[in-house]
Tab-separated table of C-alpha atoms in Angstrom:
chain	number	residue	atom	x	y	z
A	7	MET	CA	14.767	-11.389	-34.410
A	8	ASN	CA	15.694	-7.748	-35.028
A	9	ASP	CA	12.654	-6.556	-33.042
A	10	ASP	CA	13.527	-8.993	-30.277
A	11	LEU	CA	17.097	-7.673	-30.052
A	12	GLU	CA	15.802	-4.084	-29.965
A	13	SER	CA	13.320	-4.837	-27.181
A	14	ARG	CA	16.058	-6.619	-25.188
A	15	LEU	CA	18.288	-3.585	-25.756
A	16	ARG	CA	15.580	-1.282	-24.400
A	17	GLN	CA	15.258	-3.556	-21.374
A	18	ALA	CA	19.040	-3.580	-20.831
A	19	LEU	CA	19.312	0.189	-21.218
A	20	ARG	CA	16.532	1.246	-18.853
A	21	PRO	CA	17.522	4.400	-16.983
A	22	VAL	CA	19.032	3.701	-13.571
A	23	PRO	CA	18.837	6.091	-10.601
A	24	PRO	CA	21.939	7.654	-9.050
A	25	GLY	CA	22.804	6.736	-5.463
A	26	GLU	CA	20.681	8.418	-2.751
A	27	GLU	CA	23.723	9.885	-1.045
A	28	PHE	CA	24.987	11.477	-4.254
A	29	SER	CA	21.466	12.680	-5.110
A	30	ALA	CA	21.036	14.422	-1.733
A	31	ARG	CA	24.491	16.035	-2.017
A	32	MET	CA	23.808	17.241	-5.550
A	33	LEU	CA	20.357	18.658	-4.671
A	34	LYS	CA	21.891	20.605	-1.824
A	35	ARG	CA	24.634	22.067	-4.040
A	36	VAL	CA	22.321	22.906	-6.935
A	37	THR	CA	19.669	24.577	-4.775
A	38	LEU	CA	22.306	26.581	-2.893
A	39	ALA	CA	23.764	27.802	-6.196
A	40	SER	CA	20.395	28.527	-7.874
A	41	PRO	CA	19.444	32.201	-8.482
A	42	ALA	CA	16.452	31.914	-6.099
A	43	SER	CA	18.694	30.895	-3.201
A	44	ALA	CA	21.292	33.483	-4.165
A	45	SER	CA	18.698	36.283	-4.037
A	46	SER	CA	17.422	35.124	-0.644
A	47	ARG	CA	21.052	34.958	0.595
A	48	ASN	CA	21.629	38.536	-0.569
A	49	ALA	CA	18.526	39.833	1.233
A	50	PRO	CA	19.295	41.530	4.578
A	51	PRO	CA	18.784	39.284	7.632
A	52	ARG	CA	15.558	39.905	9.577
A	53	ARG	CA	17.427	41.306	12.588
A	54	VAL	CA	19.210	43.857	10.376
A	55	ALA	CA	15.916	44.781	8.699
A	56	ALA	CA	14.227	45.290	12.112
A	57	SER	CA	17.021	47.568	13.346
A	58	TRP	CA	16.780	49.547	10.104
A	59	TRP	CA	13.066	50.157	10.718
A	60	LEU	CA	13.759	51.142	14.353
A	61	SER	CA	16.378	53.714	13.255
A	62	ALA	CA	14.055	55.092	10.587
A	63	GLY	CA	11.212	55.420	13.132
A	64	LEU	CA	13.426	57.264	15.629
A	65	ALA	CA	14.683	59.645	12.956
A	66	ALA	CA	11.113	60.378	11.813
A	67	SER	CA	9.981	61.025	15.427
A	68	LEU	CA	12.923	63.391	15.991
A	69	LEU	CA	12.119	65.343	12.823
A	70	LEU	CA	8.458	65.619	13.848
A	71	ALA	CA	9.378	66.896	17.321
A	72	LEU	CA	11.756	69.503	15.859
A	73	GLY	CA	9.050	70.631	13.413
A	74	ILE	CA	6.459	71.061	16.170
A	75	ARG	CA	8.915	72.987	18.347
A	76	HIS	CA	9.812	75.268	15.432
A	77	ARG	CA	6.092	75.978	14.819
A	78	GLN	CA	5.509	76.772	18.512
A	79	SER	CA	8.500	79.125	18.560
A	80	GLU	CA	7.210	80.943	15.455
A	81	ALA	CA	3.723	81.365	17.041
A	82	GLN	CA	5.240	82.757	20.263
A	83	GLN	CA	7.358	85.244	18.275
A	84	ARG	CA	4.286	86.357	16.307
A	85	LEU	CA	2.288	86.923	19.558
A	86	ALA	CA	5.187	88.862	21.085
A	87	GLY	CA	5.374	91.030	17.921
A	88	LEU	CA	1.639	91.793	18.116
A	89	ALA	CA	1.903	92.768	21.784
A	90	ALA	CA	4.847	95.060	21.060
A	91	ARG	CA	2.952	96.731	18.211
A	92	GLN	CA	-0.054	97.306	20.493
A	93	GLN	CA	2.229	98.910	23.105
A	94	VAL	CA	3.742	101.239	20.453
A	95	PHE	CA	0.229	102.262	19.304
A	96	ALA	CA	-0.853	102.940	22.929
A	97	ALA	CA	2.286	105.055	23.512
A	98	LEU	CA	1.646	107.027	20.298
A	99	ARG	CA	-1.967	107.565	21.315
A	100	VAL	CA	-0.910	108.907	24.764
A	101	THR	CA	1.757	111.164	23.196
A	102	ASN	CA	-0.755	112.489	20.696
A	103	GLN	CA	-3.234	113.285	23.459
A	104	LYS	CA	-0.545	115.091	25.473
A	105	LEU	CA	0.605	117.141	22.465
A	106	ASP	CA	-2.978	118.063	21.724
A	107	LEU	CA	-3.477	119.216	25.311
A	108	ALA	CA	-0.268	121.277	25.229
A	109	TYR	CA	-1.259	122.881	21.931
A	110	ARG	CA	-4.657	123.848	23.275
A	111	THR	CA	-3.101	125.303	26.469
A	112	VAL	CA	-0.658	127.443	24.405
A	113	GLN	CA	-3.489	128.647	22.173
A	114	SER	CA	-5.662	129.705	25.128
A	115	GLU	CA	-2.749	131.555	26.818
A	116	SER	CA	-2.023	133.479	23.569
A	117	ARG	CA	-5.628	134.576	23.355
A	118	ASP	CA	-5.582	135.838	26.986
A	119	GLU	CA	-2.453	137.924	26.330
A	120	LEU	CA	-4.085	139.631	23.386
B	210	MET	CA	-0.666	20.547	-8.963
B	211	SER	CA	0.172	19.790	-12.633
B	212	ALA	CA	3.696	19.172	-13.907
B	213	ASP	CA	3.444	22.408	-15.905
B	214	ASP	CA	2.582	24.372	-12.739
B	215	GLU	CA	5.567	22.849	-11.003
B	216	PHE	CA	7.825	23.757	-13.935
B	217	ALA	CA	6.485	27.345	-13.851
B	218	ARG	CA	7.130	27.549	-10.081
B	219	ALA	CA	10.691	26.252	-10.552
B	220	ARG	CA	11.250	28.879	-13.256
B	221	ALA	CA	9.926	31.551	-10.889
B	222	GLY	CA	12.634	30.609	-8.368
B	223	ASN	CA	10.757	28.201	-6.073
B	224	THR	CA	13.403	25.911	-4.560
B	225	ALA	CA	11.012	23.050	-3.687
B	226	ALA	CA	9.763	22.958	-7.292
B	227	LEU	CA	13.365	22.970	-8.570
B	228	VAL	CA	14.175	20.000	-6.318
B	229	ALA	CA	11.122	18.108	-7.629
B	230	LEU	CA	12.191	18.866	-11.203
B	231	ILE	CA	15.720	17.569	-10.596
B	232	ARG	CA	14.401	14.421	-8.878
B	233	GLU	CA	12.193	13.764	-11.895
B	234	HIS	CA	15.022	14.058	-14.436
B	235	GLN	CA	18.141	12.926	-12.548
B	236	ARG	CA	17.685	9.301	-13.631
B	237	THR	CA	17.812	10.265	-17.331
B	238	VAL	CA	20.836	12.536	-16.983
B	239	TYR	CA	22.761	10.149	-14.715
B	240	SER	CA	22.093	7.119	-16.949
B	241	ILE	CA	23.264	8.883	-20.121
B	242	ALA	CA	26.372	10.142	-18.295
B	243	LEU	CA	27.120	6.727	-16.745
B	244	ARG	CA	26.817	4.734	-19.961
B	245	MET	CA	28.648	7.355	-22.008
B	246	LEU	CA	31.603	7.771	-19.618
B	247	GLY	CA	31.729	4.244	-18.144
B	248	SER	CA	32.567	5.640	-14.698
B	249	ARG	CA	30.294	6.272	-11.696
B	250	GLU	CA	32.505	9.089	-10.458
B	251	GLY	CA	32.576	10.757	-13.873
B	252	ALA	CA	28.807	10.294	-14.232
B	253	GLU	CA	28.142	11.921	-10.852
B	254	ASP	CA	30.393	14.877	-11.697
B	255	LEU	CA	28.718	15.349	-15.073
B	256	THR	CA	25.191	15.006	-13.613
B	257	GLN	CA	25.957	17.666	-11.043
B	258	GLU	CA	27.462	19.997	-13.664
B	259	VAL	CA	24.397	19.636	-15.891
B	260	PHE	CA	21.957	20.441	-13.072
B	261	MET	CA	24.107	23.348	-11.864
B	262	GLN	CA	23.932	24.740	-15.405
B	263	LEU	CA	20.170	24.102	-15.429
B	264	GLY	CA	19.762	26.153	-12.219
B	265	ALA	CA	21.268	29.153	-14.011
B	266	LYS	CA	19.545	28.541	-17.370
B	267	LEU	CA	16.037	27.594	-16.251
B	268	GLY	CA	14.667	31.050	-17.064
B	269	SER	CA	15.484	30.560	-20.757
B	270	ILE	CA	13.823	27.130	-21.005
B	271	ALA	CA	10.300	27.453	-22.378
B	272	SER	CA	8.507	24.214	-21.450
B	273	LYS	CA	8.876	20.749	-19.932
B	274	GLU	CA	9.446	19.276	-23.412
B	275	HIS	CA	12.166	21.848	-24.043
B	276	LEU	CA	13.674	20.932	-20.661
B	277	ARG	CA	13.844	17.207	-21.520
B	278	PHE	CA	15.426	18.042	-24.912
B	279	TRP	CA	17.898	20.446	-23.273
B	280	LEU	CA	18.970	17.954	-20.580
B	281	ARG	CA	19.597	15.153	-23.091
B	282	GLN	CA	21.445	17.487	-25.456
B	283	VAL	CA	23.700	19.049	-22.824
B	284	THR	CA	24.486	15.721	-21.122
B	285	ALA	CA	25.270	13.882	-24.361
B	286	ASN	CA	27.370	16.702	-25.823
B	287	ARG	CA	29.348	17.244	-22.621
B	288	ALA	CA	30.012	13.506	-22.371
B	289	ILE	CA	31.173	13.413	-26.017
B	290	ASP	CA	33.545	16.338	-25.301
B	291	GLN	CA	34.925	14.623	-22.196
B	292	LEU	CA	35.489	11.349	-24.040
B	293	ARG	CA	37.333	13.198	-26.809
B	294	HIS	CA	39.558	15.242	-24.523
B	295	ASP	CA	40.024	13.240	-21.327
B	296	ALA	CA	41.842	9.913	-21.354
B	297	ARG	CA	40.451	9.064	-17.884
B	298	PHE	CA	37.147	8.031	-19.424
B	299	GLN	CA	37.884	4.599	-20.822
B	300	MET	CA	35.500	1.704	-20.183
B	301	LEU	CA	37.083	-0.780	-17.780
B	302	PRO	CA	37.479	-4.399	-18.912
B	303	LEU	CA	34.789	-6.721	-17.600
B	304	SER	CA	35.533	-8.930	-14.614
B	305	GLU	CA	33.780	-10.343	-11.564
B	306	GLU	CA	34.784	-7.246	-9.584
B	307	ASN	CA	33.799	-4.958	-12.409
B	308	PRO	CA	30.251	-5.785	-13.581
B	309	PRO	CA	28.628	-3.803	-16.428
B	310	LEU	CA	27.746	-0.293	-15.287
B	311	GLY	CA	24.142	0.823	-15.244
B	312	ALA	CA	22.760	-2.702	-15.593
B	313	SER	CA	18.994	-2.585	-15.131
B	314	GLU	CA	17.127	-5.271	-13.195
B	315	ASN	CA	15.667	-8.199	-15.150
B	316	ALA	CA	17.942	-7.519	-18.108
B	317	ASP	CA	19.634	-10.448	-19.855
B	318	PRO	CA	23.096	-10.675	-18.183
B	319	LEU	CA	24.757	-12.026	-21.342
B	320	LEU	CA	23.345	-9.161	-23.397
B	321	GLN	CA	24.536	-6.741	-20.691
B	322	ARG	CA	28.091	-8.044	-21.099
B	323	HIS	CA	27.981	-7.839	-24.894
B	324	LEU	CA	26.462	-4.376	-24.685
B	325	HIS	CA	29.125	-3.177	-22.264
B	326	ALA	CA	31.846	-4.465	-24.593
B	327	LEU	CA	30.157	-2.844	-27.586
B	328	LEU	CA	29.765	0.522	-25.851
B	329	ALA	CA	33.477	0.421	-24.994
B	330	GLU	CA	34.336	-0.011	-28.673
B	331	LEU	CA	31.996	2.583	-30.142
B	332	SER	CA	33.037	6.151	-30.909
B	333	ALA	CA	31.560	8.789	-28.565
B	334	PRO	CA	28.905	10.022	-31.060
B	335	ALA	CA	27.883	6.439	-31.957
B	336	ARG	CA	27.556	5.627	-28.240
B	337	ALA	CA	25.326	8.686	-27.762
B	338	VAL	CA	23.154	7.689	-30.729
B	339	LEU	CA	22.657	4.157	-29.336
B	340	LEU	CA	21.747	5.456	-25.863
B	341	LEU	CA	19.324	8.096	-27.131
B	342	ARG	CA	17.640	5.457	-29.323
B	343	TYR	CA	17.298	2.591	-26.828
B	344	GLN	CA	17.549	4.245	-23.407
B	345	GLU	CA	15.573	7.403	-24.198
B	346	ASP	CA	13.436	5.863	-26.956
B	347	LEU	CA	13.983	8.815	-29.329
B	348	ASP	CA	13.409	8.332	-33.051
B	349	PRO	CA	16.276	9.051	-35.479
B	350	VAL	CA	14.894	12.527	-36.333
B	351	ASP	CA	14.913	13.589	-32.679
B	352	ILE	CA	18.372	12.074	-32.171
B	353	ALA	CA	19.649	14.085	-35.146
B	354	ARG	CA	18.165	17.268	-33.632
B	355	THR	CA	19.558	16.532	-30.181
B	356	LEU	CA	23.095	15.781	-31.351
B	357	GLU	CA	22.961	18.277	-34.259
B	358	MET	CA	23.986	15.480	-36.606
B	359	PRO	CA	22.730	14.614	-40.142
B	360	ILE	CA	19.888	12.073	-40.023
B	361	ASN	CA	21.789	9.714	-42.356
B	362	THR	CA	24.720	9.677	-39.938
B	363	VAL	CA	22.344	8.756	-37.102
B	364	LYS	CA	20.844	5.911	-39.154
B	365	SER	CA	24.246	4.640	-40.173
B	366	HIS	CA	25.522	4.649	-36.533
B	367	LEU	CA	22.421	2.728	-35.451
B	368	LYS	CA	22.747	0.174	-38.229
B	369	ARG	CA	26.436	-0.475	-37.559
B	370	SER	CA	25.918	-0.710	-33.759
B	371	LEU	CA	23.058	-3.189	-34.107
B	372	GLU	CA	25.035	-5.311	-36.559
B	373	ALA	CA	28.017	-5.379	-34.200
B	374	LEU	CA	25.840	-6.342	-31.253
B	375	ARG	CA	24.024	-9.000	-33.271
B	376	SER	CA	27.352	-10.447	-34.323
B	377	ARG	CA	28.577	-10.515	-30.698
B	378	CYS	CA	25.390	-12.254	-29.586
B	379	GLY	CA	25.755	-14.810	-32.396
B	380	LEU	CA	22.510	-13.703	-34.049
B	381	THR	CA	22.088	-13.794	-37.819
B	382	THR	CA	20.831	-10.806	-39.804
B	383	THR	CA	17.159	-11.075	-40.722
């Protein structure tokens, strides 16, 4: 009789499901509040992420262009410096030749006077 | 996919796996809450609270067995606390408009009525012991672990509840 009462108790106390409406409402609330949903909510929206990449790309392009321009300017300055140095050397060479000629002329005139 | 894989995916933050896990266990949690509190509204509130807490705690739960233990423990203990501190949770008297709550199909209607009356009379811990024994089919050792109660107390609650129910049903002790 005791076993019979216990088996009838088990039958009477079988788990029962909650209502579908409540279940759907609860699932929605729990999943919205779960850490996984919270982290996806905190992630930037795709549109914001795309505009971030666009800004970063533009900034990188601008930096690259400035770098190239700076390099070109440096190369031009170096070429101009080389040309100027060559002109100075040519002028010194001409001056030296003229001084040499003058010296030789003075020397020959001194010898003639003696 | 195995149940363990699904549990691991839920732990890793997969929402679909978490939903499947809740669907699998909501019947257990809701039934304990309903028969402990004697109120559908109270049972729904408690079920939702338990699963909200699970969403935050899932990372610290080691296995599916641990999950089942945790759900039963949290639901039963929260219901005991509510019954001790909130006068709203009193079982309603039986009437035609107020049939026994949580009655399962094919169950003996007379036994359902006696059981409802008995549950209304029992203390909160004794009610939890009876539900964990006959709804969840736990043995007294597991009930003692779940409710953090001495095993002799569990056995004594069970004995007294069965005697009271037998007496209500007009059955003699064997």
